[in-house]
XYZ file of C-alpha atoms in Angstrom:
602
model
C -9.728 59.731 26.108
C -11.244 60.287 29.514
C -12.922 63.512 30.519
C -12.622 65.182 33.868
C -16.144 66.612 33.385
C -18.757 64.949 35.593
C -21.579 63.100 33.806
C -24.960 64.752 34.350
C -27.993 62.510 33.947
C -30.391 65.347 34.796
C -31.524 68.132 32.450
C -33.987 70.962 33.098
C -36.584 68.951 31.144
C -36.365 65.704 33.127
C -38.971 66.677 35.701
C -41.313 68.528 33.384
C -44.948 67.395 33.109
C -46.646 65.951 30.030
C -48.113 69.348 29.152
C -44.630 70.710 28.512
C -43.910 68.359 25.594
C -45.498 68.597 22.143
C -46.084 64.857 21.729
C -47.835 64.286 25.055
C -49.315 67.763 25.321
C -50.626 68.087 21.758
C -49.845 65.315 19.270
C -51.387 62.564 21.409
C -54.598 64.548 21.952
C -57.535 63.677 19.700
C -58.610 67.216 18.964
C -62.358 67.623 19.010
C -62.848 64.449 21.044
C -60.571 65.007 24.027
C -59.770 68.125 26.017
C -56.200 69.368 26.085
C -55.131 68.788 29.669
C -53.697 71.479 31.989
C -54.079 74.077 29.253
C -54.748 77.034 31.555
C -54.850 77.907 35.244
C -57.994 80.034 35.250
C -60.300 79.202 38.152
C -63.601 81.064 38.477
C -65.706 80.714 41.604
C -69.222 80.003 40.381
C -70.944 81.557 43.376
C -72.097 85.099 42.551
C -70.076 85.184 39.328
C -71.251 87.511 36.583
C -69.432 87.496 33.251
C -69.322 90.197 30.593
C -67.702 89.929 27.164
C -66.344 92.548 24.799
C -64.201 92.573 21.680
C -64.266 91.142 18.172
C -66.921 88.953 16.528
C -65.616 85.864 18.363
C -66.759 87.504 21.605
C -70.343 86.886 20.454
C -69.595 83.163 20.137
C -68.306 83.229 23.712
C -71.508 84.877 24.906
C -73.723 82.436 22.987
C -71.951 79.479 24.536
C -72.111 80.839 28.089
C -75.846 81.494 27.792
C -76.541 78.100 26.198
C -74.708 76.359 29.022
C -76.484 78.308 31.767
C -73.580 80.439 32.958
C -74.395 83.944 34.254
C -73.707 86.202 31.285
C -74.424 89.926 31.325
C -76.514 90.680 28.217
C -76.932 94.252 27.023
C -80.451 95.581 27.462
C -79.851 98.178 24.749
C -78.641 95.754 22.075
C -80.750 92.600 22.191
C -80.289 91.774 18.499
C -76.940 90.112 19.197
C -75.309 88.324 22.104
C -73.309 91.155 23.605
C -72.751 92.718 27.004
C -72.489 96.218 25.572
C -74.291 98.240 22.907
C -71.261 99.043 20.759
C -71.181 96.188 18.259
C -67.814 94.563 17.654
C -64.802 96.332 19.163
C -61.776 95.051 17.301
C -58.982 97.105 18.879
C -58.103 98.101 22.457
C -58.036 101.734 21.306
C -61.761 101.691 20.494
C -62.553 100.176 23.904
C -60.403 102.817 25.599
C -62.204 105.562 23.658
C -65.528 104.439 25.106
C -64.100 104.342 28.624
C -62.843 107.924 28.084
C -65.940 109.074 26.206
C -67.142 112.523 27.190
C -70.479 113.663 25.785
C -69.393 117.283 26.217
C -66.542 116.840 23.751
C -67.753 117.175 20.164
C -66.024 115.304 17.349
C -66.350 116.543 13.798
C -66.377 113.403 11.697
C -67.850 110.514 13.698
C -71.450 111.182 12.634
C -72.575 110.883 9.018
C -75.619 112.792 7.797
C -77.208 111.230 4.713
C -78.625 114.019 2.573
C -80.830 111.606 0.622
C -82.711 110.115 3.598
C -82.029 112.787 6.192
C -80.908 110.136 8.689
C -77.836 110.291 10.914
C -75.399 107.377 11.188
C -73.123 106.636 14.129
C -69.708 105.768 12.693
C -68.493 104.758 16.165
C -71.271 102.152 16.339
C -71.960 101.435 12.649
C -73.795 98.136 13.207
C -76.187 99.650 15.746
C -79.350 100.927 14.069
C -78.043 100.471 10.538
C -81.066 102.355 9.166
C -79.805 105.486 10.908
C -81.269 107.886 13.476
C -83.887 110.488 12.675
C -81.907 113.188 14.473
C -78.412 113.893 15.721
C -79.829 114.392 19.205
C -81.303 110.889 19.218
C -77.970 109.441 18.088
C -76.030 111.253 20.812
C -78.596 110.281 23.422
C -78.283 106.604 22.551
C -74.499 106.894 22.640
C -74.743 108.261 26.153
C -77.104 105.444 27.146
C -74.585 102.918 25.844
C -71.802 104.603 27.835
C -73.948 104.508 30.995
C -74.720 100.824 30.458
C -70.997 100.158 29.965
C -70.142 101.632 33.356
C -73.075 99.948 35.103
C -72.176 96.524 33.684
C -68.515 96.912 34.617
C -69.516 97.857 38.164
C -71.709 94.780 38.609
C -69.738 92.047 36.825
C -66.608 90.443 38.246
C -65.174 88.760 35.132
C -64.617 90.532 31.810
C -63.585 88.476 28.778
C -61.794 90.782 26.337
C -61.277 89.250 22.880
C -58.516 90.981 20.925
C -59.288 91.004 17.209
C -57.226 93.350 15.022
C -54.182 95.595 14.893
C -55.504 97.409 11.807
C -57.799 100.405 12.229
C -58.957 103.675 10.704
C -58.803 107.115 12.303
C -59.796 110.637 11.368
C -57.692 113.798 11.407
C -58.820 114.439 15.012
C -57.335 111.048 15.995
C -60.718 109.453 16.644
C -60.527 105.725 15.872
C -63.320 103.728 14.220
C -64.374 100.059 14.521
C -64.535 99.791 10.726
C -63.435 101.911 7.802
C -65.986 104.709 7.234
C -67.942 103.903 4.099
C -67.809 100.125 4.495
C -70.864 99.777 6.757
C -72.015 103.374 7.088
C -70.942 106.804 5.938
C -68.675 107.802 3.075
C -64.930 107.428 2.825
C -62.919 110.618 2.368
C -59.159 110.127 2.177
C -58.626 113.711 3.308
C -60.425 112.949 6.579
C -59.677 109.294 7.291
C -56.421 107.374 7.255
C -55.232 103.860 7.964
C -53.370 103.040 11.183
C -51.621 99.819 12.113
C -51.093 99.379 15.840
C -47.778 97.990 16.996
C -46.843 96.118 20.155
C -46.063 99.170 22.317
C -49.318 100.892 21.349
C -51.447 97.830 22.101
C -49.658 97.333 25.421
C -50.100 100.991 26.350
C -53.816 100.977 25.483
C -54.588 97.820 27.468
C -52.607 99.164 30.427
C -54.696 102.348 30.263
C -57.859 100.228 30.022
C -56.823 98.399 33.191
C -56.478 101.685 35.085
C -59.971 102.715 33.993
C -61.475 99.334 34.865
C -59.900 99.270 38.318
C -61.262 102.748 39.012
C -64.740 101.501 38.125
C -64.505 98.074 39.809
C -61.355 97.190 41.809
C -62.378 93.511 42.006
C -62.812 93.009 38.266
C -60.731 90.232 36.690
C -59.909 90.420 32.986
C -59.501 87.315 30.846
C -57.662 88.149 27.641
C -58.099 86.000 24.571
C -57.198 86.431 20.909
C -59.804 85.891 18.208
C -58.928 82.958 15.934
C -60.989 84.478 13.096
C -58.614 85.721 10.348
C -58.744 89.206 8.884
C -61.287 89.559 6.095
C -58.987 91.960 4.262
C -55.891 94.026 4.972
C -55.260 97.695 4.248
C -51.494 97.123 4.354
C -49.433 96.189 1.317
C -48.763 92.751 2.790
C -50.370 89.537 1.591
C -53.464 88.857 3.694
C -51.886 85.686 5.115
C -48.800 87.586 6.281
C -50.851 90.529 7.574
C -53.152 88.219 9.492
C -50.347 86.283 11.160
C -48.593 89.517 12.100
C -51.763 90.932 13.629
C -52.464 87.808 15.661
C -48.816 87.518 16.735
C -48.762 91.082 18.102
C -52.030 90.626 19.981
C -50.957 87.242 21.324
C -47.604 88.653 22.460
C -49.206 91.521 24.369
C -51.778 89.202 25.952
C -49.031 86.786 26.960
C -46.881 89.505 28.490
C -49.722 91.052 30.501
C -51.048 87.724 31.776
C -47.529 86.781 32.907
C -46.691 90.058 34.638
C -49.977 91.520 35.901
C -52.357 89.744 38.293
C -55.309 91.636 36.806
C -55.034 89.640 33.583
C -55.309 85.960 32.753
C -55.017 84.406 29.312
C -57.398 81.887 27.784
C -56.058 80.122 24.642
C -58.984 80.296 22.189
C -56.578 81.191 19.400
C -54.342 78.182 19.993
C -57.221 75.706 20.212
C -58.618 76.795 16.854
C -55.380 77.257 14.920
C -53.317 74.254 16.061
C -52.868 71.777 13.193
C -55.296 68.897 12.817
C -56.225 66.545 9.981
C -59.742 66.754 8.494
C -60.203 69.893 10.516
C -63.634 70.102 12.151
C -62.994 73.626 13.424
C -63.555 75.564 10.199
C -66.340 75.707 7.639
C -65.641 74.760 4.028
C -64.268 78.232 3.206
C -61.404 77.614 5.685
C -62.092 80.922 7.375
C -65.370 80.740 9.272
C -64.970 79.073 12.654
C -67.485 76.211 12.825
C -69.955 75.804 15.668
C -68.118 72.594 16.580
C -64.970 74.693 16.925
C -66.729 77.168 19.196
C -68.198 74.349 21.260
C -64.800 72.687 21.620
C -63.114 75.923 22.724
C -65.803 76.737 25.250
C -65.774 73.252 26.764
C -62.205 74.098 27.740
C -63.504 77.326 29.252
C -65.930 75.213 31.258
C -62.920 74.060 33.278
C -62.296 77.622 34.382
C -65.082 77.259 36.905
C -64.040 76.097 40.333
C -65.925 72.789 40.332
C -64.289 71.705 37.082
C -60.934 73.490 37.159
C -57.471 71.911 37.081
C -58.401 68.380 36.089
C -55.592 66.120 37.259
C -56.856 62.771 36.027
C -54.529 61.140 33.528
C -57.523 59.979 31.489
C -58.663 62.858 29.332
C -62.450 63.384 29.446
C -64.327 62.683 26.256
C -65.991 65.570 24.500
C -69.416 65.557 22.880
C -69.391 67.783 19.840
C -72.393 69.575 18.472
C -74.248 67.979 15.586
C -71.736 68.648 12.856
C -72.498 69.176 9.241
C -70.529 67.155 6.671
C -70.025 70.238 4.564
C -66.420 69.788 3.548
C -66.859 66.184 2.421
C -69.474 67.191 -0.156
C -67.650 70.203 -1.604
C -65.560 67.929 -3.856
C -68.691 66.582 -5.550
C -70.093 70.123 -5.770
C -66.850 71.323 -7.343
C -67.234 68.732 -10.107
C -70.747 69.994 -10.771
C -69.548 73.611 -10.865
C -66.903 72.766 -13.470
C -69.540 70.929 -15.505
C -71.823 73.984 -15.312
C -69.052 76.200 -16.685
C -68.495 73.768 -19.586
C -72.208 73.742 -20.452
C -72.352 77.520 -20.319
C -69.537 77.832 -22.870
C -71.350 75.461 -25.239
C -74.700 77.211 -24.919
C -73.936 80.776 -25.986
C -77.446 81.628 -27.287
C -79.168 83.262 -24.333
C -81.373 85.743 -26.226
C -84.376 83.433 -26.498
C -86.683 83.533 -23.498
C -87.036 80.186 -21.725
C -89.914 79.306 -19.464
C -87.726 77.551 -16.883
C -84.941 79.136 -14.825
C -82.977 77.108 -12.273
C -81.227 78.860 -9.368
C -79.324 77.064 -6.634
C -76.371 74.859 -5.779
C -75.083 71.574 -7.234
C -78.574 70.007 -7.013
C -79.822 72.538 -9.539
C -76.813 71.753 -11.725
C -77.703 68.065 -11.739
C -81.381 68.870 -12.316
C -80.300 71.026 -15.267
C -78.530 68.009 -16.778
C -81.706 65.952 -16.344
C -83.823 68.594 -18.116
C -81.264 68.683 -20.937
C -81.465 64.895 -21.311
C -85.270 65.178 -21.533
C -85.011 67.920 -24.169
C -86.556 70.554 -21.887
C -85.303 74.062 -22.666
C -84.249 75.989 -19.587
C -81.727 78.467 -18.254
C -79.488 78.486 -15.182
C -78.670 75.638 -12.826
C -75.849 75.661 -10.325
C -74.886 79.225 -9.401
C -72.832 78.671 -6.233
C -71.816 75.850 -3.918
C -74.269 75.076 -1.139
C -71.878 76.693 1.329
C -72.092 79.890 -0.704
C -75.803 80.185 -0.015
C -75.653 78.849 3.564
C -72.867 81.247 4.526
C -74.478 84.217 2.712
C -71.715 84.713 0.167
C -73.916 86.989 -1.886
C -75.050 90.587 -1.855
C -78.760 91.378 -1.976
C -79.417 93.784 -4.827
C -82.849 95.168 -5.848
C -81.993 95.331 -9.569
C -80.288 91.926 -9.838
C -81.940 90.091 -6.904
C -78.511 88.935 -5.761
C -74.841 89.317 -6.654
C -72.917 86.056 -6.005
C -69.678 86.706 -4.117
C -68.313 83.170 -3.950
C -66.161 83.591 -7.068
C -65.995 85.270 -10.456
C -67.263 82.011 -11.967
C -70.395 82.119 -9.806
C -71.201 85.543 -11.246
C -70.579 84.156 -14.744
C -73.072 81.357 -14.041
C -75.614 83.819 -12.655
C -75.492 86.184 -15.659
C -77.532 84.093 -18.180
C -80.072 83.097 -15.540
C -80.551 86.738 -14.576
C -80.811 87.717 -18.253
C -83.600 85.184 -18.789
C -85.421 86.505 -15.728
C -85.106 90.084 -16.965
C -86.315 89.135 -20.472
C -89.540 87.810 -18.940
C -90.001 91.049 -17.019
C -89.275 93.244 -20.046
C -91.813 91.252 -22.096
C -94.429 91.623 -19.335
C -94.532 87.868 -18.825
C -96.033 87.039 -22.214
C -94.817 83.526 -21.461
C -95.045 81.777 -18.098
C -91.840 82.247 -16.074
C -91.132 79.425 -13.629
C -88.143 79.551 -11.304
C -87.089 76.306 -9.646
C -84.717 76.711 -6.728
C -83.306 75.090 -3.625
C -82.118 78.321 -2.002
C -82.664 78.004 1.746
C -82.105 74.233 1.782
C -78.393 73.286 1.917
C -79.197 70.937 4.801
C -75.643 69.595 4.878
C -74.740 72.977 6.418
C -77.983 74.537 7.609
C -79.194 71.694 9.833
C -76.132 72.164 12.039
C -76.741 75.919 12.083
C -80.384 75.341 13.011
C -79.499 72.992 15.880
C -77.034 75.507 17.303
C -79.554 78.341 16.949
C -82.169 76.387 18.888
C -79.693 75.335 21.561
C -78.653 78.931 22.124
C -82.270 79.537 23.109
C -82.114 76.691 25.625
C -84.052 74.266 23.383
C -81.764 71.266 23.801
C -84.247 68.430 23.190
C -84.375 68.955 19.427
C -86.548 65.907 18.763
C -89.315 67.240 21.024
C -89.715 70.545 19.195
C -92.705 71.466 17.081
C -92.461 72.603 13.474
C -93.423 76.126 14.543
C -90.405 76.291 16.867
C -88.123 75.419 13.969
C -89.629 78.218 11.869
C -87.957 80.900 13.999
C -84.616 79.750 12.599
C -85.601 80.826 9.095
C -86.602 84.273 10.329
C -83.225 84.727 12.028
C -80.695 82.866 9.867
C -82.199 82.427 6.404
C -84.062 85.692 5.880
C -81.618 87.008 3.267
C -81.745 83.742 1.319
C -85.535 83.556 1.372
C -85.792 87.237 0.448
C -84.292 86.385 -2.954
C -87.177 83.991 -3.589
C -89.792 86.407 -2.246
C -88.499 89.253 -4.427
C -88.642 87.016 -7.511
C -92.214 86.042 -6.683
C -93.184 89.681 -6.083
C -91.762 90.587 -9.509
C -94.245 88.180 -11.136
C -92.335 84.907 -11.478
C -93.752 81.562 -10.363
C -91.247 80.253 -7.811
C -91.061 76.587 -6.784
C -88.660 75.377 -4.093
C -87.666 71.713 -3.953
C -86.341 69.848 -0.947
C -83.037 68.085 -0.474
C -82.633 64.328 -0.934
C -83.882 61.523 1.355
C -80.673 59.485 1.197
C -79.216 60.294 4.626
C -81.381 57.531 6.118
C -79.660 54.773 4.138
C -76.095 55.200 5.423
C -74.809 54.423 8.885
C -72.801 57.641 9.178
C -75.744 59.886 8.258
C -78.960 58.124 9.305
C -79.134 60.075 12.570
C -79.591 63.205 10.441
C -82.958 62.084 9.037
C -85.299 63.482 11.735
C -83.458 66.805 11.683
C -83.432 67.107 7.892
C -87.086 66.112 7.584
C -88.021 68.558 10.358
C -86.062 71.220 8.470
C -88.041 70.412 5.299
C -91.345 70.657 7.176
C -90.393 73.959 8.796
C -89.270 75.447 5.489
C -92.486 74.290 3.821
C -94.512 76.056 6.518
C -92.380 79.203 6.217
C -92.761 79.324 2.435
C -96.499 78.651 2.599
C -96.856 81.848 4.629
C -95.458 83.814 1.668
C -97.315 81.813 -1.024
C -94.288 79.991 -2.427
C -94.956 76.293 -3.169
C -92.544 73.729 -1.743
C -92.087 70.349 -3.402
C -90.960 67.930 -0.696
C -89.304 65.430 -3.019
C -87.759 63.557 -0.071
C -91.218 62.781 1.304
C -92.622 61.902 -2.134
C -89.630 59.665 -2.830
C -90.213 57.733 0.403
C -93.843 57.141 -0.571
C -93.332 56.205 -4.221
C -89.949 54.518 -4.640
C -89.515 50.876 -3.659
C -85.844 50.469 -4.633
C -84.018 53.601 -3.388
C -80.568 52.157 -4.124
C -81.216 52.669 -7.860
C -81.295 56.437 -7.243
C -78.341 56.871 -4.871
C -75.079 58.601 -5.699
C -72.055 56.336 -6.039
C -69.652 59.085 -4.937
C -67.459 58.168 -1.948
C -65.290 60.831 -0.318
C -61.667 60.511 0.790
C -62.779 59.225 4.197
C -64.752 56.383 2.627
C -68.132 57.980 3.382
C -71.002 57.753 0.907
C -72.505 60.929 -0.505
C -76.007 61.086 0.983
C -76.476 64.706 -0.044
C -76.833 64.064 -3.786
C -78.618 61.461 -5.888
C -77.518 59.951 -9.190
C -78.789 60.655 -12.728
C -81.884 58.483 -12.165
C -82.869 60.571 -9.161
C -82.679 63.936 -10.917
C -84.395 62.556 -14.025
C -87.207 61.334 -11.737
C -87.523 64.851 -10.237
C -87.424 66.487 -13.677
C -90.253 64.291 -14.986
C -92.325 64.919 -11.881
C -91.876 68.672 -12.265
C -92.793 68.600 -15.968
C -95.818 66.292 -15.879
C -97.272 66.966 -12.429
C -96.351 70.594 -11.725
C -95.672 72.522 -14.945
C -98.018 71.085 -17.579
C -101.201 71.521 -15.482
C -100.593 75.297 -15.199
C -99.298 75.989 -18.709
C -101.239 78.156 -21.146
C -101.439 77.466 -24.920
C -98.718 80.054 -25.679
C -96.289 78.513 -23.177
C -93.586 76.213 -24.479
C -91.324 73.815 -22.635
């Protein structure tokens, strides 16, 4: 049967570019190694540009990257503790930003200042992360608020690009309809359900607030351009009744929809796709840490290399060959979590078998999977001890614990981590209750976790403009521990101050023996040296077993782990049973026995 309809060979898609098709625009791109081409049309003239950033926690990553790559970023002079253009801390919702633009010092609010009766200090619930110790007077608090408002206006007048990172649709407000950046009582203040209530912003509210923000910004600086972006960092928790996954996707979808609408209909706004670059699917995802929530420094670097093309000299790359991307020094954290998980399960099994924890033991082990394996070695040697693996290395590196004066720390990684911590803490407390009638020795590797922390250290140094890592002195590395590892090291210092003998042992030397990890050796060894210097300043001995191993062992292969991950990469982070037995013997015969008293028993 013939048709009278003409045959059309053309469709609306025939003349579309590669960027308009998933296969050529996304699937064919090697994420993390190639840039996604023609992803945005932002073009920033570099001459006389001055960039400010405001919004959620991801806005700080943006600022760090701009500073590290020598772009003109407006840093707050009032809040130098973090990378931020303004002294407000994180601003997660447009409403909170709008409140600051409308802020009037003459208008008094009843519930946005908390007075602590115990300390007498005043806490700013509108800026809860600023001066967390509180202000000595209400007048000082209000004065600093006004200074922050003045800096806000001055910065907006002098910058010409504002990056606004949208973070949340969930917020808390009081009965006077004042909105807060976090729920009162979480960071500062006390929660009172008669004063504070939950509010979930919807599309129309977000759109209305950002439109009002635009009017304010244009009145301050008519030439200001606003780049909207959506934070890829998921919600930590939701106050709705929805599952956190559903609540998070809803929140991001609303924010993304508003940003998309404004950037398509209003010349004041442009959209930069941070959210898409982090959340698009990819195998063996480099963009998140092992907890699948924290955006990795490689992820930040990858996103901001796309932003690099916003500047006029680099914008609108038309070459068919996608430029290669150099990632930051990544940490192989995820690959080692499988081996650590096995050790954690083994620690739980041992704990169930050993129910007698009332007898004081001289040795207590506190750390990650290394301490679990060292515990097995002590058991094989018949050395009584308590503790071992408490959390995964990522748990310590990513501060998944709460510092507590009475318990030194409360592990937050899982309920099982708290179960593992309980007998170790009990042994520690028994020593203290008995006034240390027997020597109490704590062996730990808290503060090591080089499979994660070396990457964090490199990024920290690069943010300060120290790009030639190999040329740095040990003293320059030490600053990292003051900034990034202070909470971890405080656990050790508090234990020492309580009267325990604390010994910290280094990570393994095995990175140098595998092709995929040998480049890590100078960084890991520099990390060891810097940590040793840091600990020596607080009188905590550091046993650099990696250095000792290199000097004493002629056949290192006998001590290497035989674990191979799903990518076929050898585990350089751990050793085998021979390695931990070697460490255990060295600790017993060369460290412990020389300091033992007659009443002490191993």
